[in-house]
Each structure stands twice: as C-alpha cells, then as structure tokens.
Coordinates of N, CA and C and ligand atoms in Angstrom, one line a residue:
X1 N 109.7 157.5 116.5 CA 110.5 158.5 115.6 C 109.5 159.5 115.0
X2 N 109.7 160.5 114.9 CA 109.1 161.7 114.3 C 109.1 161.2 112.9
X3 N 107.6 161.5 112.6 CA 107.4 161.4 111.2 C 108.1 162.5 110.3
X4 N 108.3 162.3 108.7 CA 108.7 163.8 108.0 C 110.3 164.0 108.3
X5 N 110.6 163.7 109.3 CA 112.4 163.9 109.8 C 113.5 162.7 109.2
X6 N 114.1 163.2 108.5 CA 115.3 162.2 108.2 C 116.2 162.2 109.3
X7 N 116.6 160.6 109.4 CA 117.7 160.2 110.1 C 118.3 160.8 111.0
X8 N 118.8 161.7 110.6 CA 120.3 162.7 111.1 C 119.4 163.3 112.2
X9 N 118.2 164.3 111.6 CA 117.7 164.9 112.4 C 116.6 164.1 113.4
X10 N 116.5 163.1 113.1 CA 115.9 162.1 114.3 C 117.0 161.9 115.8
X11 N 118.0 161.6 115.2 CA 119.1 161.3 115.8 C 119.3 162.5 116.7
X12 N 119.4 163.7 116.2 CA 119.7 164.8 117.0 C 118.6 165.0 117.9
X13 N 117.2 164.9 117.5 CA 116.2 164.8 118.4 C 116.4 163.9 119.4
X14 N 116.9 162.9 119.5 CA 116.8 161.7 120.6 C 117.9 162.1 121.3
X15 N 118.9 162.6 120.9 CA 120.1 162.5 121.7 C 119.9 163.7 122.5
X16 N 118.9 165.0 121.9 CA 118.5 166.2 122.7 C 117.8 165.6 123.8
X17 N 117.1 164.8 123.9 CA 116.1 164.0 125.2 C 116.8 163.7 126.3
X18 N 118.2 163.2 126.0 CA 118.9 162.4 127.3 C 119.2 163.7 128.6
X19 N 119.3 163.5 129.8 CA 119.7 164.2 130.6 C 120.9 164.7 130.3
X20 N 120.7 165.6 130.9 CA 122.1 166.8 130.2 C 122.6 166.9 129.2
X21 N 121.9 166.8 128.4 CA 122.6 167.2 127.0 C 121.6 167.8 126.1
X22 N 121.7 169.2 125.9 CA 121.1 170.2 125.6 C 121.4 169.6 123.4
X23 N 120.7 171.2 123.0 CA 120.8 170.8 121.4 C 122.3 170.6 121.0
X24 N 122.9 171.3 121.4 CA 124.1 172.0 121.1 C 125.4 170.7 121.4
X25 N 125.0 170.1 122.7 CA 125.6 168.5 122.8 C 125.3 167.6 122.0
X26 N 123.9 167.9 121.4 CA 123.4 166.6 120.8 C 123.9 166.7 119.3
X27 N 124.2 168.1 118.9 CA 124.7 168.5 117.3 C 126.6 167.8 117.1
X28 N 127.0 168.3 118.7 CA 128.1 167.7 118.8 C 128.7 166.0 118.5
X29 N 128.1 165.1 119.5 CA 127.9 163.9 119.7 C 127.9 163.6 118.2
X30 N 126.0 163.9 117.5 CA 126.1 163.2 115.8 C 126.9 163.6 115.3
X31 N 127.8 164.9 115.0 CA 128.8 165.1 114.1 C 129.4 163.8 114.4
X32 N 130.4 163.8 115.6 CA 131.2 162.7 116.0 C 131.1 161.5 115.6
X33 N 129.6 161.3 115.8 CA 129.3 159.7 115.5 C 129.2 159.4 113.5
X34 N 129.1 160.5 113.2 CA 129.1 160.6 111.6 C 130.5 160.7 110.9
X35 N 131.2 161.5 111.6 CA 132.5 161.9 110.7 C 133.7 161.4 111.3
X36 N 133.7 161.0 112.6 CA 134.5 160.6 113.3 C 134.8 158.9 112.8
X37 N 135.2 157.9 113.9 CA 135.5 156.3 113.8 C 134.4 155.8 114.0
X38 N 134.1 155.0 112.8 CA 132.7 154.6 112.6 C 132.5 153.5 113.4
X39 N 133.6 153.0 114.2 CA 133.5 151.9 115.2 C 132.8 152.4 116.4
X40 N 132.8 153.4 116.8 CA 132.0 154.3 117.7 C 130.6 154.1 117.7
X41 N 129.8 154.5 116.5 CA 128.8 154.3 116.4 C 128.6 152.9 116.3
X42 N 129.4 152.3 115.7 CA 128.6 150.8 115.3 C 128.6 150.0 117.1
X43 N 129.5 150.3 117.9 CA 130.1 149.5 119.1 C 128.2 150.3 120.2
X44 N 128.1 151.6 119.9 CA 126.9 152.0 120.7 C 125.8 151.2 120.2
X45 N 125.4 151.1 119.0 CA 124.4 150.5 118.5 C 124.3 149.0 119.1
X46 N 125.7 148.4 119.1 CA 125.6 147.3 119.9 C 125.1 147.0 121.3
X47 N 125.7 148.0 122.5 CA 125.3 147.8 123.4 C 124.6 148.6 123.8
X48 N 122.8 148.9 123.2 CA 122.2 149.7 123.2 C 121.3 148.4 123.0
X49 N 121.4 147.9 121.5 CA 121.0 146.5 121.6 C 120.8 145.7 122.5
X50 N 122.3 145.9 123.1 CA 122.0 144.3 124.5 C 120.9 144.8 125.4
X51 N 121.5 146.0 125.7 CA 120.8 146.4 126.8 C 119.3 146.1 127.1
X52 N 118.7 146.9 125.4 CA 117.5 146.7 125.5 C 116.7 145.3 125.6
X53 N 117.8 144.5 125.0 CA 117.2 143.3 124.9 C 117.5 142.2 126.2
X54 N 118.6 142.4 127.0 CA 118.9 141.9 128.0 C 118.4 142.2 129.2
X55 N 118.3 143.6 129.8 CA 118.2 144.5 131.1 C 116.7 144.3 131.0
X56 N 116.5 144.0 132.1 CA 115.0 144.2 132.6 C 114.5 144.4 134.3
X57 N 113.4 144.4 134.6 CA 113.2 144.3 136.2 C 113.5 143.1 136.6
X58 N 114.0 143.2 138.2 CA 114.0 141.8 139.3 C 112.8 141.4 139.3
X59 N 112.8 140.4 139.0 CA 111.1 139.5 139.5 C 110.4 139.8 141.0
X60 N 111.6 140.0 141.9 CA 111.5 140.2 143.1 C 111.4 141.7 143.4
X61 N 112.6 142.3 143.2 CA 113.1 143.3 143.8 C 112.8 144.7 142.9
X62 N 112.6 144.6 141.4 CA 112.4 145.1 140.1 C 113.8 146.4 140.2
X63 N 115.2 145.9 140.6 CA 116.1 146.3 140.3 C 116.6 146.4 139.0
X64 N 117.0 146.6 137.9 CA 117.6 146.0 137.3 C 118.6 145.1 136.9
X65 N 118.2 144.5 136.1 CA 119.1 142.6 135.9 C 119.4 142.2 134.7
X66 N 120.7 142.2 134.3 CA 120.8 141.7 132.4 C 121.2 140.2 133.2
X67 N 121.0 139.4 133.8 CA 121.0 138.3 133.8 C 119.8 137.5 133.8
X68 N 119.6 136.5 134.8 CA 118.6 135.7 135.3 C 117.6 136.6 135.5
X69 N 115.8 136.1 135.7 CA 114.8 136.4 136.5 C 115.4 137.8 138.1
X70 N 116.1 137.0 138.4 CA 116.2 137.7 139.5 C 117.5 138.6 139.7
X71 N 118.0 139.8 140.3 CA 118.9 140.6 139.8 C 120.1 140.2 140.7
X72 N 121.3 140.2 140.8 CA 122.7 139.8 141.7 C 122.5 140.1 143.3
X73 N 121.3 141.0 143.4 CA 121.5 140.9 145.3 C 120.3 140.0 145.6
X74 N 119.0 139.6 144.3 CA 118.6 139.0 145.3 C 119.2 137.5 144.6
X75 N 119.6 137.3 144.6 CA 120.4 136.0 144.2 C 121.5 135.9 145.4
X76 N 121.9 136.7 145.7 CA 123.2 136.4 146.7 C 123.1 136.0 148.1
X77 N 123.0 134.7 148.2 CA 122.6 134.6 149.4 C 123.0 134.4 150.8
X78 N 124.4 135.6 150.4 CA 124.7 136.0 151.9 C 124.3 137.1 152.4
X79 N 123.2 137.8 151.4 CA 122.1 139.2 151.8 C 121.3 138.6 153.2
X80 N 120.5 139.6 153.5 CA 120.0 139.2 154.8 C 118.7 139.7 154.2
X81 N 117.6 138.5 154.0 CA 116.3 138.9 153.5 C 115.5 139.6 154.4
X82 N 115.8 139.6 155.7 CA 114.9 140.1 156.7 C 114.6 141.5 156.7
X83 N 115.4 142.4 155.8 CA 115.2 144.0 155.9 C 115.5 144.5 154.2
X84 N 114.3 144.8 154.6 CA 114.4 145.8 153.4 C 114.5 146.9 153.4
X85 N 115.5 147.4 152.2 CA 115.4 149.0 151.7 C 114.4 149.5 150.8
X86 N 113.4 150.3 150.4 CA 112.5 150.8 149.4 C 113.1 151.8 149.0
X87 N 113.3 151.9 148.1 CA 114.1 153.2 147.2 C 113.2 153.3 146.4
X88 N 113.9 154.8 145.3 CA 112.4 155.0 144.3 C 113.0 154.5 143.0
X89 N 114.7 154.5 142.6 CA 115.3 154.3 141.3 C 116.3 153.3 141.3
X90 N 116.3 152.0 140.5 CA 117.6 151.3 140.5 C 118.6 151.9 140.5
X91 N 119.1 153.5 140.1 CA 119.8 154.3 140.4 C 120.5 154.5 141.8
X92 N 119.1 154.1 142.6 CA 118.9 154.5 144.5 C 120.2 153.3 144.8
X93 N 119.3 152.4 144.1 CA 119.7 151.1 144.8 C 121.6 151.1 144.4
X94 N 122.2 151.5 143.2 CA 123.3 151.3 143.0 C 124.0 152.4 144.4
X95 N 123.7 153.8 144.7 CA 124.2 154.3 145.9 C 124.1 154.0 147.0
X96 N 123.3 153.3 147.6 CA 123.2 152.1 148.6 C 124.0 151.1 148.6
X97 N 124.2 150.7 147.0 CA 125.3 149.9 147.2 C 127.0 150.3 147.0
X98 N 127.1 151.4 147.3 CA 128.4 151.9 147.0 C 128.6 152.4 148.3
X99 N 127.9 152.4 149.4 CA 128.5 152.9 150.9 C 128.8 151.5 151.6
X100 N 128.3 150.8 151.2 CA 129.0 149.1 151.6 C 128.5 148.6 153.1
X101 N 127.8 149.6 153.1 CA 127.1 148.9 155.2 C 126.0 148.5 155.1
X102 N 125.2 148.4 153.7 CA 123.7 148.0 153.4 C 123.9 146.2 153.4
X103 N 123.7 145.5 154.5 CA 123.2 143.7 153.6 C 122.1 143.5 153.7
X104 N 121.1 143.8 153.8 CA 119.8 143.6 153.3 C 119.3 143.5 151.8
X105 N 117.7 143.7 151.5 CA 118.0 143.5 150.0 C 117.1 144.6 149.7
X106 N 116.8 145.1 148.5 CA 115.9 146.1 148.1 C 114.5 146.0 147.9
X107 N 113.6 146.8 147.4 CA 112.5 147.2 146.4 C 112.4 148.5 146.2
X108 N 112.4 148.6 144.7 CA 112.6 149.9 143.9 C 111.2 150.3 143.8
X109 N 110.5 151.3 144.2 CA 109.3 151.7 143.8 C 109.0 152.1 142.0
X110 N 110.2 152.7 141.5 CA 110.2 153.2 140.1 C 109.3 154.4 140.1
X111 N 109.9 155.1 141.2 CA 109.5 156.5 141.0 C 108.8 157.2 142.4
X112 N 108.2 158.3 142.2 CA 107.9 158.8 143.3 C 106.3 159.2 143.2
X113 N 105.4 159.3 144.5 CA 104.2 159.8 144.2 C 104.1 161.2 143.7
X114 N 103.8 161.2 142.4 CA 103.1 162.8 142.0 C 101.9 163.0 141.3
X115 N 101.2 162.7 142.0 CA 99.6 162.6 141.3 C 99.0 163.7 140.0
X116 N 99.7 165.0 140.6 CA 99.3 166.2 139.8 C 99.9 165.6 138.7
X117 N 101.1 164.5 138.4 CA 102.0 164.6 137.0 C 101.7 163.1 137.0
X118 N 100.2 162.6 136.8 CA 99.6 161.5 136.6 C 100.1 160.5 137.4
X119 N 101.2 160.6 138.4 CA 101.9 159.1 139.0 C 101.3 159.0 140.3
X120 N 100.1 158.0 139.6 CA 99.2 157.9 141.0 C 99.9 156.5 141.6
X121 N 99.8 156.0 143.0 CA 100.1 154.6 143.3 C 100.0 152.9 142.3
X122 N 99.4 153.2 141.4 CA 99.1 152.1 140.5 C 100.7 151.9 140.0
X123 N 101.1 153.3 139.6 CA 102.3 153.3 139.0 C 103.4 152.9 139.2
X124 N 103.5 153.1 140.8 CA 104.9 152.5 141.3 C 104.5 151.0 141.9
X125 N 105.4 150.4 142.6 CA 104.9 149.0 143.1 C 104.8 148.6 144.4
X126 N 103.5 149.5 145.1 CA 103.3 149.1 146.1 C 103.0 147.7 146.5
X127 N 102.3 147.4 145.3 CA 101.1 145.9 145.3 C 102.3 144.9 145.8
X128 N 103.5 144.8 145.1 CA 104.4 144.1 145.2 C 105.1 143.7 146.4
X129 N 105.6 145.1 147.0 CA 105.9 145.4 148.1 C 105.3 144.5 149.9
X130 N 103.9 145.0 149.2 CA 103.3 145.0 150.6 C 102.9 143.3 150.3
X131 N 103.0 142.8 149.2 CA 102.8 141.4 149.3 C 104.4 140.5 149.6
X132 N 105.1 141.3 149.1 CA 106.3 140.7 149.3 C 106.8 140.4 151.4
X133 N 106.3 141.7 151.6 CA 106.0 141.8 153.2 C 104.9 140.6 153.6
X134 N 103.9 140.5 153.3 CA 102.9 139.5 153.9 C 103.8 137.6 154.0
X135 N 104.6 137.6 152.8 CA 105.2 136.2 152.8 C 105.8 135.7 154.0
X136 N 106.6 136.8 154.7 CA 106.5 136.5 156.1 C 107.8 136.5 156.8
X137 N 108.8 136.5 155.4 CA 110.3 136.3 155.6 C 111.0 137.9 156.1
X138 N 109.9 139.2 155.8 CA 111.1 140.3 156.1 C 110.6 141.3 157.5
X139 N 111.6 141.1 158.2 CA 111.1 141.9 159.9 C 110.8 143.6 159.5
X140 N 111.7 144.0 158.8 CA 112.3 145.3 158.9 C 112.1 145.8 157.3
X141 N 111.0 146.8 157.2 CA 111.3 148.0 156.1 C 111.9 149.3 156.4
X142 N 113.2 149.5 155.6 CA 113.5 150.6 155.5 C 113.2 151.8 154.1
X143 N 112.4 152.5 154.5 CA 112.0 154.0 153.7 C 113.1 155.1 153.1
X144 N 113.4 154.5 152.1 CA 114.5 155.4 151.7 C 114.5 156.3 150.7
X145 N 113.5 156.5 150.5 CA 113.0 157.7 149.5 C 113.7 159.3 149.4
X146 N 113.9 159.8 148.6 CA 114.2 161.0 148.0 C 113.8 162.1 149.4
X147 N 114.8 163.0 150.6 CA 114.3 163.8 150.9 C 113.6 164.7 150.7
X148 N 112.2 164.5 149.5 CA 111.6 166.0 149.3 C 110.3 165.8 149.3
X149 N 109.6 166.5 148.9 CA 107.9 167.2 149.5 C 107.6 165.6 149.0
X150 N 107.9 165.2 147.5 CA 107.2 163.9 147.0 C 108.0 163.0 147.6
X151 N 109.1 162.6 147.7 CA 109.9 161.4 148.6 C 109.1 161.3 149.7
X152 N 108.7 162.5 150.8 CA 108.3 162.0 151.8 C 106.8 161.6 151.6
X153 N 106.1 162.1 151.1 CA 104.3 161.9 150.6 C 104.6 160.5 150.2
X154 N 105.7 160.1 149.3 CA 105.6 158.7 148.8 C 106.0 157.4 150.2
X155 N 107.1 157.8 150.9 CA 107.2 157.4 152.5 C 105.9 157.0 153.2
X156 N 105.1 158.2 153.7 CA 103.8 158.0 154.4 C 103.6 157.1 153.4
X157 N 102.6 157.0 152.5 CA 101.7 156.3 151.7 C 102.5 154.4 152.0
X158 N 103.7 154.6 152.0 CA 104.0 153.2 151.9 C 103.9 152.7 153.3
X159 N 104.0 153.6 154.3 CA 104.3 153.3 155.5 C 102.7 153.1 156.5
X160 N 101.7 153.9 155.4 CA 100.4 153.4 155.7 C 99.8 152.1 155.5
X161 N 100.7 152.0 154.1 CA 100.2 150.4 153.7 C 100.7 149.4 154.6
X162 N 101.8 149.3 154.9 CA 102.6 148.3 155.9 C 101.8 148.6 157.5
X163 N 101.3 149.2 157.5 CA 100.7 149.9 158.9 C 100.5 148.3 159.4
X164 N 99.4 147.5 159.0 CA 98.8 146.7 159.3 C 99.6 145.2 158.9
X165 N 100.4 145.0 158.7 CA 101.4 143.7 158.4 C 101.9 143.6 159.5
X166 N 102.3 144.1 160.8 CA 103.0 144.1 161.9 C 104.8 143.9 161.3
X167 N 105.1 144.2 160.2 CA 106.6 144.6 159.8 C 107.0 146.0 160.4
X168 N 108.0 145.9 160.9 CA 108.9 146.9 161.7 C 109.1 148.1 160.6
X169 N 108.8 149.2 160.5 CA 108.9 150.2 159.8 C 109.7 151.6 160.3
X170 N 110.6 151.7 159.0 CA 111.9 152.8 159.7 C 112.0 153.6 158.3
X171 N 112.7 154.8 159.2 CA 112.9 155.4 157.8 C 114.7 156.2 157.9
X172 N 115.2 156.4 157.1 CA 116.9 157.1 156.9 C 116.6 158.3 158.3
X173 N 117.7 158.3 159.0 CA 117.9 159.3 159.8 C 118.1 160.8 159.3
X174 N 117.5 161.9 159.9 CA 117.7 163.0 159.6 C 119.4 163.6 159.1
X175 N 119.6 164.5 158.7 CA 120.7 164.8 158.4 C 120.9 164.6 156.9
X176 N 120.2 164.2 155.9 CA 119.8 164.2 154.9 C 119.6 165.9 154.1
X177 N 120.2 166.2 153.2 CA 120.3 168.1 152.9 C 118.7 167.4 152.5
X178 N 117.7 168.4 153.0 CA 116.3 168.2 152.6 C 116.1 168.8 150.9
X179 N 115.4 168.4 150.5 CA 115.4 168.9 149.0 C 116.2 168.2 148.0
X180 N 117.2 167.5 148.4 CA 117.8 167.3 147.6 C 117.6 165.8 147.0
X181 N 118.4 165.2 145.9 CA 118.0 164.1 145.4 C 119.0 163.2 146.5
X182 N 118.9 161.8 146.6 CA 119.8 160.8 147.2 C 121.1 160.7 146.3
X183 N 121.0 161.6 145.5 CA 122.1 160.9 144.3 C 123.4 162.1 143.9
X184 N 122.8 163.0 144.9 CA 123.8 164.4 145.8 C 124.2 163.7 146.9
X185 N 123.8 163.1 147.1 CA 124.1 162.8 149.2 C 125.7 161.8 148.7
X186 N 126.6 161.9 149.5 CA 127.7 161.6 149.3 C 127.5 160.1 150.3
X187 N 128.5 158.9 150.0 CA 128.3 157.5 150.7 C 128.4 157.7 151.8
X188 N 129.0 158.8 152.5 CA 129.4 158.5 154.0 C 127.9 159.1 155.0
X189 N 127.6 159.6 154.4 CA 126.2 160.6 154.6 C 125.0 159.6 154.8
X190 N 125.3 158.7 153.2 CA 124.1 157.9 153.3 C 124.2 156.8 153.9
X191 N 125.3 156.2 154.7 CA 125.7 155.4 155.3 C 125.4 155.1 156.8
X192 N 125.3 156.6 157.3 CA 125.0 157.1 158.5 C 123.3 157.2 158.5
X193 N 123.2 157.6 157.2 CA 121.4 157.7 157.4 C 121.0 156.3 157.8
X194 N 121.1 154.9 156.7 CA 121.0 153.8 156.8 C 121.4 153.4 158.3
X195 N 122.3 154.0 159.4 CA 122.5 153.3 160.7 C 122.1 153.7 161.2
X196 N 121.6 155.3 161.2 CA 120.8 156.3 162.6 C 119.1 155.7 162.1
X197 N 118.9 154.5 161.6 CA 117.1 155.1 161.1 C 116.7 154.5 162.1
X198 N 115.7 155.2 161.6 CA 114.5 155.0 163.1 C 113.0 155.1 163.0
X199 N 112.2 154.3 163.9 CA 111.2 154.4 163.6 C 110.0 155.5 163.1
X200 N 109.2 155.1 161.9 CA 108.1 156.1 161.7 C 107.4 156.3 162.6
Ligands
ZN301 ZN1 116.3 141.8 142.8

C-alpha cells in the first residue's frame, strides 16, 4: 500500500492495476462498492480471502489448485501421463481445457522468456519440467507456447533442454494467427493445432 494515501484512494490505485480497467473504471467500481449494497464489497473481500489463502501451484504441474497438493487434472486418473502440454499461463491450461481433445496433462512455465524484462530461465520452471521428464513416465512433450517472437525463443530453450532425455518433442501445428496470444485463438483452432503437431 502506498504510504500517505488514505483508503479510498489506495483502493482506486489497486483497482487502476487490474487488466482493463483504466482510472476512470477504477473511480467507477469504488463508488459502487461504497455507496452501492454493501454486501458487494463485503462478499469480494471474502472471496479474495479464499483465494489468496486457498489457490496455489500444482506440486506437479504448478497449475493452479484451491484444493489438495496437486491440481484436478493431475489427480484425475483417467489423464494420460505419457504427454505433456507446456504452456506459459494456468490461463493456457484452462483453454486447452475448453477444446476437450487434450487428455494428457500439463506444465505451466509461468511465463515466457524475456531476458531484456529481467525473465531469465531461473524464473519460469524449466528445472521442474526437465526433471519431471527424466522420471521416465512421459513419452511425448508438447510446446505450446504463445505464437510470438518470446513464445517461440521460450519453445527452443525448452526444446534444447529436453534435447538429451530422448522424450519425443513436438510443437502446435502451424496455422496459429502468429503474434497473437493463445487466448485470441478460438477452441476449434486450438484443437486442430494440438492434432496437426509435429515434430521440432
Ligand atoms: Zn497439476
């Protein structure tokens, strides 16, 4: 919290932060939550609470999980451990799971390589990855990263590491709008990418 700022205007600071919501959203929203049904605010407070105190990474997969250690796909064990998806955002992983042809299981990198903007490899979880590959249980990595300059830089890098595990390495078929985020690409699109992939 900004030191010197009362409440209100704390408030309006934080809520300026969130994606898409400029000052002028955020002036809106507090009014609302001030003058409006105070059950509003009190009911966000609560599950803002949970969240933070419930949601955390997969032990395994570092999806997000308000349950158990481990998150609902890798628990479910009519998944098929032998392939994996690498995505960069639990965000990824929920659009993957909304085209419904994916049964394999994930690993979220938690972002993409951008060195210039400090996100060197330490940052995401390669370590995890390429050990979770050595255990011996998964044939098939699939590289599903973000089509763009850093999705694909973060692709290679991962697909160097695995170089040497003798794991099967593939990446989404072309046909992907280049530049764009995964989170534009429509289910039937990404469904098709996940069936045409093919080797790096
Ligand atoms: Zn998981």
């Amino acid at each position: 919290m900004p030191e010197g700022q009362g409440p209100i205007q704390t408030l309006l600071t934080e809520f300026a932060r969130l994606p898409g919501i400029g000052p002028k959203s955020a002036e809106r929203i507090v009014h609302f939550l001030l003058h409006g049904d105070r059950r509003v605010a009190v009911g966000l407070r609560q599950a803002l609470a949970a969240v933070l105190e419930r949601v955390r990474p997969c032990r395994e997969c570092f999806n997000l999980t308000d349950g158990g250690e481990l998150c609902a796909i890798c628990s479910d064990p009519r998944r098929d451990p032998a392939v994996l998806c690498v995505v960069e955002t639990p965000r990824d992983v929920t659009l993957f799971e909304r085209t419904g042809s994916f049964r394999g299981l994930y690993h979220v990198l938690g972002g993409r390589l951008a060195p210039l903007d400090g996100m060197g490899p330490d940052r995401l979880t390669f370590q995890p990855l390429v050990e979770r590959v050595q255990r011996g249980e998964v044939r098939e990595v699939i590289l599903a990263t973000s089509p763009t300059f850093e999705g694909d830089g973060t692709a290679l890098f991962a697909s160097n590491l695995l170089s040497g595990t003798g794991v099967s390495v593939t990446k989404l078929a072309r046909g992907l709008p280049a530049g764009a985020s995964l989170e534009l690409t429509n289910s039937q699109i990404l469904a098709d990418a996940i069936e045409g992939r093919r080797a790096v």
